[in-house]
Short mmCIF file of C-alpha atoms and ligand atoms in Angstrom, two decimals:
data_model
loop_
_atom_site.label_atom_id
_atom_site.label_comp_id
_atom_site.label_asym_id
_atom_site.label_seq_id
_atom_site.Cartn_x
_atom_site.Cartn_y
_atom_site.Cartn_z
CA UNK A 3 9.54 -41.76 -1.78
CA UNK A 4 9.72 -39.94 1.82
CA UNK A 5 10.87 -36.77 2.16
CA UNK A 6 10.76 -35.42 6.02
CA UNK A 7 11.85 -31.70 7.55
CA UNK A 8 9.93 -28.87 8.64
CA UNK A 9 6.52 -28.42 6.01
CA UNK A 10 4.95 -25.32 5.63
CA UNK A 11 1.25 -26.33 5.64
CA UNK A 12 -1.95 -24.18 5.06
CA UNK A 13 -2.97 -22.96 8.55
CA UNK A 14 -6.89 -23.99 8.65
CA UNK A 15 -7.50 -21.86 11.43
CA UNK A 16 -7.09 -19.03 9.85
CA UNK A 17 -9.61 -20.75 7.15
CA UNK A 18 -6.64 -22.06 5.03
CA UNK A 19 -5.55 -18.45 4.29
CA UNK A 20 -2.18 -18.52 5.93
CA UNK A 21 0.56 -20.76 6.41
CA UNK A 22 2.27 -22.57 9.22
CA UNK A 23 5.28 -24.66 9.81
CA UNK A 24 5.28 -28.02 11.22
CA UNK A 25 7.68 -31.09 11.25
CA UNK A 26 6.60 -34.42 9.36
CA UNK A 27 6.78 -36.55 6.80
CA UNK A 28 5.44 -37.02 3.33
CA UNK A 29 5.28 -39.95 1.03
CA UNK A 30 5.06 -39.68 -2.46
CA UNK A 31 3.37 -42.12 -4.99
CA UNK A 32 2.31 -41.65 -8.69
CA UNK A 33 3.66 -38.34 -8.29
CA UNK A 34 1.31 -37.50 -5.59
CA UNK A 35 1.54 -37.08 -1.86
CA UNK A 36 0.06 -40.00 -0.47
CA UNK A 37 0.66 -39.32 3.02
CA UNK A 38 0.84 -36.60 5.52
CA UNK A 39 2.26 -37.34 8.67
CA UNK A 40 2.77 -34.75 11.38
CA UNK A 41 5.27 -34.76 14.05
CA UNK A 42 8.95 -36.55 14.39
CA UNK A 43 9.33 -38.69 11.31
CA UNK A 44 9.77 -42.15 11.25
CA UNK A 45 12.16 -43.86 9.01
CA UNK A 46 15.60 -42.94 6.76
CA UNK A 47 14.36 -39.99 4.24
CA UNK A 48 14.98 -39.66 0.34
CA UNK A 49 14.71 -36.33 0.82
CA UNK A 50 15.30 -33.81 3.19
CA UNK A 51 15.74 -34.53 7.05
CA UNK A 52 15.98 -32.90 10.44
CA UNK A 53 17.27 -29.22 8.98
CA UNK A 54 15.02 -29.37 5.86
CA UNK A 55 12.27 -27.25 5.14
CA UNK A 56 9.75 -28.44 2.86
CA UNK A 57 8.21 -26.03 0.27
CA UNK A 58 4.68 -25.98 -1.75
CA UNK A 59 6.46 -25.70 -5.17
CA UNK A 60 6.12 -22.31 -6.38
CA UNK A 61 3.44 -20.96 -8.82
CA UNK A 62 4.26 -17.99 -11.19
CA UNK A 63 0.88 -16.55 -12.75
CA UNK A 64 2.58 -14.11 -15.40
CA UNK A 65 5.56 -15.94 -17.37
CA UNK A 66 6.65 -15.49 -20.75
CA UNK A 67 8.82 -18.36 -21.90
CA UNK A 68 10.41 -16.54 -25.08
CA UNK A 69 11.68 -13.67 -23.18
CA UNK A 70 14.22 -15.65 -21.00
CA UNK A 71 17.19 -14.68 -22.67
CA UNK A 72 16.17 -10.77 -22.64
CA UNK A 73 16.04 -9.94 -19.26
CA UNK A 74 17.51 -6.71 -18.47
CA UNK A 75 17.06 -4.64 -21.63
CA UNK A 76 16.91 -1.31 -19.50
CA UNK A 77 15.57 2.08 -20.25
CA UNK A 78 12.83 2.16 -22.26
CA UNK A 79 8.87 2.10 -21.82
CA UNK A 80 6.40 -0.61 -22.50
CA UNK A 81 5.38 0.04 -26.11
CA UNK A 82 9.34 0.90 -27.42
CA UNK A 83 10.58 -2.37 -24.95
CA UNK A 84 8.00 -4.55 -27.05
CA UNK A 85 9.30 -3.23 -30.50
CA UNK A 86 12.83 -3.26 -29.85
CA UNK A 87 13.79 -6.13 -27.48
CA UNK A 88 10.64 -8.31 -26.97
CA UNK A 89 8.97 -8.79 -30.58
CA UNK A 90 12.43 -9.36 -32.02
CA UNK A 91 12.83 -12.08 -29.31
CA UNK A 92 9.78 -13.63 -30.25
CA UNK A 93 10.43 -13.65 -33.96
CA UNK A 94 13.23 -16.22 -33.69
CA UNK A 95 10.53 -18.57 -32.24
CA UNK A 96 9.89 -19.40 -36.10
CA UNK A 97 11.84 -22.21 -35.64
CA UNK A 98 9.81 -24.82 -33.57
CA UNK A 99 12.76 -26.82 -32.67
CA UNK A 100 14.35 -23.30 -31.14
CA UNK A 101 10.84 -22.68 -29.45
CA UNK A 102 11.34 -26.27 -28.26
CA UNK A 103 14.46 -25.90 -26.89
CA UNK A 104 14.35 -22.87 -25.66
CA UNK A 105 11.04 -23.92 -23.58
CA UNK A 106 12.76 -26.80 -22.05
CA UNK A 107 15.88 -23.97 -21.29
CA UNK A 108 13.23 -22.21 -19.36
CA UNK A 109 11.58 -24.79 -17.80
CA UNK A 110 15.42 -25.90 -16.49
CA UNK A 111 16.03 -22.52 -14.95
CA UNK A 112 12.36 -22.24 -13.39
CA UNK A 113 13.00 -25.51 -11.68
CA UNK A 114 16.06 -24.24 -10.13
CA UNK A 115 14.27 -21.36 -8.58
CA UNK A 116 11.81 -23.87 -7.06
CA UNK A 117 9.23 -22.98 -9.47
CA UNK A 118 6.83 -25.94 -10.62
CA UNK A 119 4.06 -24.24 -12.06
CA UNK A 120 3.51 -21.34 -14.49
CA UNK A 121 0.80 -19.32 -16.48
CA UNK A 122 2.88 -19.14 -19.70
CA UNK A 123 2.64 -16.92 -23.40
CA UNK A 124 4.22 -18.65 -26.18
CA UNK A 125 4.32 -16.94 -29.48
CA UNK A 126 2.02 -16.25 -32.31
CA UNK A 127 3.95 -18.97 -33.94
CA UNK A 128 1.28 -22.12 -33.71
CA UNK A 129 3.81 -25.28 -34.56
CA UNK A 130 6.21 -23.45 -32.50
CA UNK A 131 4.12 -22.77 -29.42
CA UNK A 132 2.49 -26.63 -29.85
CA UNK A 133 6.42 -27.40 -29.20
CA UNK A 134 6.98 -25.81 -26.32
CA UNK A 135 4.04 -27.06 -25.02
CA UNK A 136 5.14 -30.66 -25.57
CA UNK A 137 8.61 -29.33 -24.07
CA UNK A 138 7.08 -27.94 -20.96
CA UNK A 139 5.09 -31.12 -20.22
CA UNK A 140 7.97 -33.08 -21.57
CA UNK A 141 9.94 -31.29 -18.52
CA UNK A 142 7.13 -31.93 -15.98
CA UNK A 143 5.65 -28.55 -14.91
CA UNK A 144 2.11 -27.30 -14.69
CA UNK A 145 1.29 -25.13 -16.90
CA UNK A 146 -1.31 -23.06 -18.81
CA UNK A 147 0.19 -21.98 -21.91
CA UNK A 148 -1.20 -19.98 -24.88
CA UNK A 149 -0.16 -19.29 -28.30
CA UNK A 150 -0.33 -15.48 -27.92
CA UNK A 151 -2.66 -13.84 -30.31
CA UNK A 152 -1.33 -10.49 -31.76
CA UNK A 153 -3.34 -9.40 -35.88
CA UNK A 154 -2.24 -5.81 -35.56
CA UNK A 155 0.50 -3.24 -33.89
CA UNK A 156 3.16 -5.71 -34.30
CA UNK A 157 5.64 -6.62 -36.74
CA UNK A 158 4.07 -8.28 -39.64
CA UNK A 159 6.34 -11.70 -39.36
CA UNK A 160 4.43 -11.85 -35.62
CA UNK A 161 0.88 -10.70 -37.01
CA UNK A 162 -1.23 -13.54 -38.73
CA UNK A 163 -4.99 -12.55 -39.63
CA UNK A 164 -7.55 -13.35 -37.15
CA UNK A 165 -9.33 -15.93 -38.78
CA UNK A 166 -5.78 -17.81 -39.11
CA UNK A 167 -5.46 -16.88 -35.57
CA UNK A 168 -8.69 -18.03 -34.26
CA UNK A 169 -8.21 -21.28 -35.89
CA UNK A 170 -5.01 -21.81 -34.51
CA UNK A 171 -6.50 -21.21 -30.92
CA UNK A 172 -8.83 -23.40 -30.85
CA UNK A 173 -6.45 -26.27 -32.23
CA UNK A 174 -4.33 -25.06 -29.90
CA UNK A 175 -6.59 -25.92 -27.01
CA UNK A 176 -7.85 -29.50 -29.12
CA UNK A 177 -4.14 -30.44 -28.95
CA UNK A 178 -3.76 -29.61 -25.49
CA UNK A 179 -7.20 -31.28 -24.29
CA UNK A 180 -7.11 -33.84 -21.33
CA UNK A 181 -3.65 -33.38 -20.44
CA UNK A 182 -3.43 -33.79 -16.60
CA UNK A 183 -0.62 -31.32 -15.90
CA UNK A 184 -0.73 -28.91 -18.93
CA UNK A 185 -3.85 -26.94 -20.38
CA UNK A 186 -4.05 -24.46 -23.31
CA UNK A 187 -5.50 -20.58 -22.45
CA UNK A 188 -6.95 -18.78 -25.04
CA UNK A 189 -4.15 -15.67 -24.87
CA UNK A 190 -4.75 -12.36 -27.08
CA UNK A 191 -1.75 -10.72 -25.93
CA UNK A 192 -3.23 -7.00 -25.12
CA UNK A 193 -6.36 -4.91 -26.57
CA UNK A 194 -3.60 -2.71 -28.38
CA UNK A 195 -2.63 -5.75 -30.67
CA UNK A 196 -5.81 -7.03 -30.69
CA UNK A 197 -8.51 -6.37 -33.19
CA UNK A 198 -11.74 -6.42 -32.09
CA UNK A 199 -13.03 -9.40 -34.12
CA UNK A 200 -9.70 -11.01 -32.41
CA UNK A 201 -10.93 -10.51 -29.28
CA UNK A 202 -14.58 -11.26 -30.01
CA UNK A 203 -13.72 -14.53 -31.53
CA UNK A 204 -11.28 -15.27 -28.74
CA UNK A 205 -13.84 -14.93 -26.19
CA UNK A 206 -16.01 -16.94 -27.80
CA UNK A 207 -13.19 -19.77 -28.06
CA UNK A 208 -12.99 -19.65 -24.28
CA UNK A 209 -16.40 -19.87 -23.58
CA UNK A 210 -17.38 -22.89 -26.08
CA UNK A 211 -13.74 -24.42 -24.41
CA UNK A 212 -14.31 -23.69 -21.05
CA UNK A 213 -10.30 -22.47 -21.55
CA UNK A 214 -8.59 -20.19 -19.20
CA UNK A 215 -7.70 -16.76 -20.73
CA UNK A 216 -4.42 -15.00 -20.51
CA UNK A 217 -3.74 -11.04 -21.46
CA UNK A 218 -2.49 -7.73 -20.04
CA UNK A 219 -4.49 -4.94 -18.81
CA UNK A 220 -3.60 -1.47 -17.92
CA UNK A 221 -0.35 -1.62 -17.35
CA UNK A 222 1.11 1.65 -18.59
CA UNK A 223 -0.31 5.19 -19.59
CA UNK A 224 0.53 5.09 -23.41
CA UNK A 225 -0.96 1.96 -23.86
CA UNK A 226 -4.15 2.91 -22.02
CA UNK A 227 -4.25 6.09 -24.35
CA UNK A 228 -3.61 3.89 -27.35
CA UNK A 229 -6.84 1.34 -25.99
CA UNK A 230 -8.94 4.21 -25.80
CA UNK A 231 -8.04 5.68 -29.15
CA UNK A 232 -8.36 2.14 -30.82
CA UNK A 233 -12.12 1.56 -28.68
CA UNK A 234 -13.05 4.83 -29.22
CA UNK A 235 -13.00 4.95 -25.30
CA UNK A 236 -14.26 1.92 -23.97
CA UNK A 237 -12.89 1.58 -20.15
CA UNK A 238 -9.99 -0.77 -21.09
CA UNK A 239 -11.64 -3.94 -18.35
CA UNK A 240 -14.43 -3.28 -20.20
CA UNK A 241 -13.12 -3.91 -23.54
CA UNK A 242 -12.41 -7.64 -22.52
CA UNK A 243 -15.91 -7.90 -20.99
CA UNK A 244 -17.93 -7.06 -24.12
CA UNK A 245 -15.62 -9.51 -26.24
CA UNK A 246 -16.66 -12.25 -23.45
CA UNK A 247 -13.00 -12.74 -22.29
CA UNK A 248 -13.54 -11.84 -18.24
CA UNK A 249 -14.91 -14.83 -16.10
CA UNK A 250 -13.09 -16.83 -13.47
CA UNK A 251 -10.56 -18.14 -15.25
CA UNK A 252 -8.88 -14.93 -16.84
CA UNK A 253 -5.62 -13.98 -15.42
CA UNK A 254 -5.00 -10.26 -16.55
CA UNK A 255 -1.44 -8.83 -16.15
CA UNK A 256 -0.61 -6.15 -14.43
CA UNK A 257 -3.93 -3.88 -13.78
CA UNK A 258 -2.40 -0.78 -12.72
CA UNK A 259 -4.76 1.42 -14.25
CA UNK A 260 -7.87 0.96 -13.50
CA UNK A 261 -10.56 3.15 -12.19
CA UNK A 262 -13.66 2.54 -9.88
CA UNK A 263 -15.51 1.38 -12.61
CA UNK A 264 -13.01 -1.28 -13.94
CA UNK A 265 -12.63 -2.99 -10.67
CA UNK A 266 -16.14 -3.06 -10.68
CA UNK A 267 -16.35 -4.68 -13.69
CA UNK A 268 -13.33 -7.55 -12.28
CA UNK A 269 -14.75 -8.07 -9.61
CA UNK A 270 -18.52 -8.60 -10.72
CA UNK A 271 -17.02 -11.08 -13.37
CA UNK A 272 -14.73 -12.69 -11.06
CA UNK A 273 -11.55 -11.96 -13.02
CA UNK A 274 -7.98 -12.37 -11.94
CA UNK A 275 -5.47 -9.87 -11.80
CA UNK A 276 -1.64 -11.11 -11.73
CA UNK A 277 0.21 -8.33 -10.23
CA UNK A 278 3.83 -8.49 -11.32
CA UNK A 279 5.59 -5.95 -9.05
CA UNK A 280 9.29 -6.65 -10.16
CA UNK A 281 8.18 -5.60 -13.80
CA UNK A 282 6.37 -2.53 -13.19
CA UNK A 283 9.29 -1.51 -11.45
CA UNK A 284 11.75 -2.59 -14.22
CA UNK A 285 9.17 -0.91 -16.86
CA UNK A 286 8.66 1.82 -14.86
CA UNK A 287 4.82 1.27 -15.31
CA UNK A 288 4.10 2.50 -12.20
CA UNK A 289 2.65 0.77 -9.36
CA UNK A 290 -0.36 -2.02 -8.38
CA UNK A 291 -2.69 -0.40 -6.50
CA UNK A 292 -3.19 -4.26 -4.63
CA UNK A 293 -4.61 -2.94 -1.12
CA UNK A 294 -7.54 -1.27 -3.48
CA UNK A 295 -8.25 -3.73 -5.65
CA UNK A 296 -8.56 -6.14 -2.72
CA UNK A 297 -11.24 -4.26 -1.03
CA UNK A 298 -13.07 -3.78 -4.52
CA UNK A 299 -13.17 -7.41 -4.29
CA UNK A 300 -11.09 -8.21 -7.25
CA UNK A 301 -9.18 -11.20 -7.15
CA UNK A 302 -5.03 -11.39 -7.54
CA UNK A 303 -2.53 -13.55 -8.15
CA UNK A 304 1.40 -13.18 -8.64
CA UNK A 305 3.90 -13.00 -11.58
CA UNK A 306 7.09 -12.66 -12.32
CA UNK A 307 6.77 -11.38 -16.02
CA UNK A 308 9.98 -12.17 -17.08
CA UNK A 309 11.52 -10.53 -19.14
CA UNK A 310 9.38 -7.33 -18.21
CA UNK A 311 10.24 -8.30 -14.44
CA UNK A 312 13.80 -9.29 -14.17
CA UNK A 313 13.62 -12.01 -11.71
CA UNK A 314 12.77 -15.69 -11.84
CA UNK A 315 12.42 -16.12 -8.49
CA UNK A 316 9.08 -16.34 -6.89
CA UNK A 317 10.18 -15.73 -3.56
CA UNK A 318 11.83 -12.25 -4.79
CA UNK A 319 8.69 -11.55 -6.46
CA UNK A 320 6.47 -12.03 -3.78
CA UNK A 321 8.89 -9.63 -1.83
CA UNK A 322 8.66 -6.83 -4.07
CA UNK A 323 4.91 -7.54 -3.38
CA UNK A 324 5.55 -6.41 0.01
CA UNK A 325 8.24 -4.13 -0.84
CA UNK A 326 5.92 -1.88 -2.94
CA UNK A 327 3.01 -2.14 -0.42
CA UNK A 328 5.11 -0.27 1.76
CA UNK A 329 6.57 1.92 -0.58
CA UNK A 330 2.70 3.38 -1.86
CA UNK A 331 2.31 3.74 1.70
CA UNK A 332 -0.48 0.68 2.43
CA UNK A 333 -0.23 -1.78 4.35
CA UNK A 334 2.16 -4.86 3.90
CA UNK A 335 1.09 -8.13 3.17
CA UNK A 336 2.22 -10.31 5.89
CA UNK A 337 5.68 -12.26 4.86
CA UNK A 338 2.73 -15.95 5.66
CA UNK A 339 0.43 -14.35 2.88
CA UNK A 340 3.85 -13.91 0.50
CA UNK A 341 4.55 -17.51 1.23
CA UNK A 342 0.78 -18.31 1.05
CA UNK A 343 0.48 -16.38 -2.17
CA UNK A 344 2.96 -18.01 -4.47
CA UNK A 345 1.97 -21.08 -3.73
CA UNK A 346 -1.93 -22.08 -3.07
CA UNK A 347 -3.09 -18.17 -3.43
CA UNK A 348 -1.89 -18.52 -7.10
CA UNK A 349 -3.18 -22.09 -7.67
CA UNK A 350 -6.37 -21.23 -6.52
CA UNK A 351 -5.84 -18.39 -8.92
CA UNK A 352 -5.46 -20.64 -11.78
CA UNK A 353 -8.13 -23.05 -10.38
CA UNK A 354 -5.79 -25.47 -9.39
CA UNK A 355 -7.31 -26.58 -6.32
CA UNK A 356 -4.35 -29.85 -5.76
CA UNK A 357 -1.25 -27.60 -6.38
CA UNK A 358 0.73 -25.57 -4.10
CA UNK A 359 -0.60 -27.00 -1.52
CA UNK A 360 1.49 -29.81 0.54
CA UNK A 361 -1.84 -32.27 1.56
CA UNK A 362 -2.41 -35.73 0.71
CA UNK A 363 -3.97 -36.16 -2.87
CA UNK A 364 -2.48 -32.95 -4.22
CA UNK A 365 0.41 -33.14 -7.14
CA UNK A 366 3.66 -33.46 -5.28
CA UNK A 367 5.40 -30.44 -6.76
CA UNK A 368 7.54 -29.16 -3.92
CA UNK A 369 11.02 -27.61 -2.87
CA UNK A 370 13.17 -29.07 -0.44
CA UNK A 371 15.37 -26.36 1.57
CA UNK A 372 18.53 -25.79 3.43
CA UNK A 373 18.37 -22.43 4.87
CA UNK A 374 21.68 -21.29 6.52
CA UNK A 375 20.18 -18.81 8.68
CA UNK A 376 18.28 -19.86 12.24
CA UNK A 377 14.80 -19.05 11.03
CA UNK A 378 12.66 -21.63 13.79
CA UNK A 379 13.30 -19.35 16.72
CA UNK A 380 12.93 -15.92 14.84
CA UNK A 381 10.05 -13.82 15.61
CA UNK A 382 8.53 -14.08 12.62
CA UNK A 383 9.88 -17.07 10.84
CA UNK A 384 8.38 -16.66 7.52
CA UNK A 385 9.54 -13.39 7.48
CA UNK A 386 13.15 -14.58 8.00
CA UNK A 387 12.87 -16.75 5.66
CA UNK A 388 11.46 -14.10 2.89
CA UNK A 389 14.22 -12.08 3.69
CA UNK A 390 17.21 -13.89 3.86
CA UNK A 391 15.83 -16.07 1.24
CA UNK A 392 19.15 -17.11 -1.17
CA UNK A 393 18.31 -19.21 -3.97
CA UNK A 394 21.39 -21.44 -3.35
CA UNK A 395 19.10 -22.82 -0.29
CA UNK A 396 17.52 -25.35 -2.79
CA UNK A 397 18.75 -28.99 -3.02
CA UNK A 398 15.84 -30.07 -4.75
CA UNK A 399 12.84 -29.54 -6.89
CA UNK A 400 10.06 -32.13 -7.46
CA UNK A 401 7.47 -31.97 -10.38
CA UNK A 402 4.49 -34.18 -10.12
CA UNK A 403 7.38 -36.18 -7.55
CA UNK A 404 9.52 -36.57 -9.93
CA UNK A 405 13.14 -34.77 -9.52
CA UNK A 406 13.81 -31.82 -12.09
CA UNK A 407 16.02 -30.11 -10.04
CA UNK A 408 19.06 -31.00 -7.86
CA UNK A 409 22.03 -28.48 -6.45
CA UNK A 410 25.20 -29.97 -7.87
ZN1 LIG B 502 3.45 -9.98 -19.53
#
């Protein structure tokens, strides 16, 4: 297949940490991208053509597939949210051919916001989360997915004991082993639902696995107050440490709370932090503290956290990264980084070093564009593009080069 138009590429001048934009072709084989040529294309496209611009897909690093149908359940805080919209949500994922469906559902609308890749939470429900997992890689995305892990402060049809749990886990990942485009992450959903011995024997799962992790962290005050009343005041980054669950391939939501001493603690272990700006606005939860926890040295990523964020669009994600950069007063992240971000910044986030990334031998999971604004000769063309981004601007969405997306 050859798909030509305008690429954005990483910029390797600035050490691969921005992007630029650059006219050329791409041909895809085995769901790959073979080739990489620069410069006027050759040759009667598939895809794409002279107004085209060709996209990275897009990587979301904080998704939660059950909670598609409840965005928007406004007005209440974290811990009430959970109880009243989310867990009830989650409880109809019983039924594995729901969970199923509803997966593939998901997977359909991510597509269609250009979004190939995703860190996703399942449910506590282990035949139910096994079929999503078959759905998602059914539909073509990559993925990490975990069944979440929750033995306490939930509602006992979504609580299971933590030796059940823990069992569960690890089949989880067995079933999931060697799967080029899908992987399992151990994924206790947050210290608060989480004994101890959960958490202990999680960690240990993920180290004897070499799994990713998945869980939230500090996202709002009552459940930092309920952490330290259930650790008997264990810094809350901490609490994951001593259960062995930080390392280089954790992805912790949110982080909003954390003191001098938890960044420490992320950043010594190398952990991730997904900051989901859209839901901490939705939440109320407050706000990331990203400029601070970049010079502590703590790694980020980006999520949309839907339902908790609204919005299934990377792109509108990554501009409420921006958005609420300026609003705390820091400085901005670029609109390049934004670009850069939810696409190779959050594969190498997830350790996904031949995803969101448009170079020969990487997965060809990309977007192909139609923008209807000029955006070659503006100042700052990435920045157009962020702004004026509309949604209806993709024709097309490839997953490991295969289509799952086309605009009717
Ligand atoms: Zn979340």
């Amino acid at each position: 297949m050859l798909i030509t138009g305008t690429l954005l590429l990483p910029d390797e001048r600035k050490g691969g940490h921005a992007v630029r934009l650059s006219t050329g072709s791409l041909l895809v084989r085995d769901g790959r991208i073979a080739e990489l040529r620069e410069g006027e294309p050759a040759g009667t496209p598939d895809l794409g053509g002279d107004d085209a611009l060709i996209l990275p897909g897009f990587i979301d690093a904080h998704v939660h597939l059950p909670q598609f149908d409840s965005i928007g359940a406004d007005g209440m805080e974290l811990l009430e949210w959970l109880e009243r919209v989310v867990y009830p949500a989650e409880a109809r994922w019983a039924d594995p051919d729901f969970a199923g469906a509803m997966a593939l559902r998901a997977c359909r609308q991510l597509a269609s916001f250009g979004t190939t890749g995703i860190a996703a939470y399942l449910t506590v429900h282990h035949e139910s989360s096994l079929a999503a997992a078959r759905a998602v890689e059914a539909f073509g995305l990559r993925a990490v997915v975990g069944q979440t892990l929750m033995d306490r402060e939930a509602p006992a049809e979504l609580t299971r004991p933590a030796m059940q749990l823990l069992a569960e886990a690890d089949a989880f990942v067995e079933s999931l082993a060697g799967r080029p485009r899908i992987r399992a992450a151990v994924t206790p959903r947050f210290a608060v639902a989480c004994t101890p011995e959960l958490l202990a024997g999680a960690g240990a799962i993920a180290k004897r696995t070499g799994s990713p992790v998945q869980t939230h962290l500090a996202e709002t005050e009552a459940e930092c107050r309920r952490v330290a009343e259930l650790f008997g005041g264990t810094p809350y980054a901490e609490v994951y440490d001593r259960a062995g669950l930080l390392g280089d391939r954790t992805i912790l939501g949110h982080g909003i709370r954390l003191d001098e001493a938890d960044r420490a603690t992320l950043a010594r272990t190398r952990s991730v932090v997904a900051h989901c700006p859209t839901a901490n606005t939705f939440l109320r939860a407050g706000s990331m503290d990203r400029a601070g926890l970049r010079r502590a040295g703590v790694r980020l990523a980006l999520g949309s956290d839907v339902a908790g964020g609204p919005d299934r669009s990377m792109v509108r994600v990554a501009r409420a990264m921006l958005e609420t950069a300026k609003a705390r007063g820091d400085t901005p992240p670029a609109a390049a980084d934004c670009w850069r971000q939810i696409t190779a910044g959050n594969a190498d986030a997830l350790g996904w070093t031949d995803s969101g990334r448009i170079t020969p031998t990487a997965w060809a999971d990309l977007v192909v564009v139609a923008p209807d604004v000029p955006w070659r000769d503006a100042p700052d063309p990435p920045a157009r593009l962020l702004y004026a981004w509309d949604d209806r601007w993709i024709t097309a969405t490839l997953a490991a080069g295969r289509l799952v997306y086309t605009r009717a």
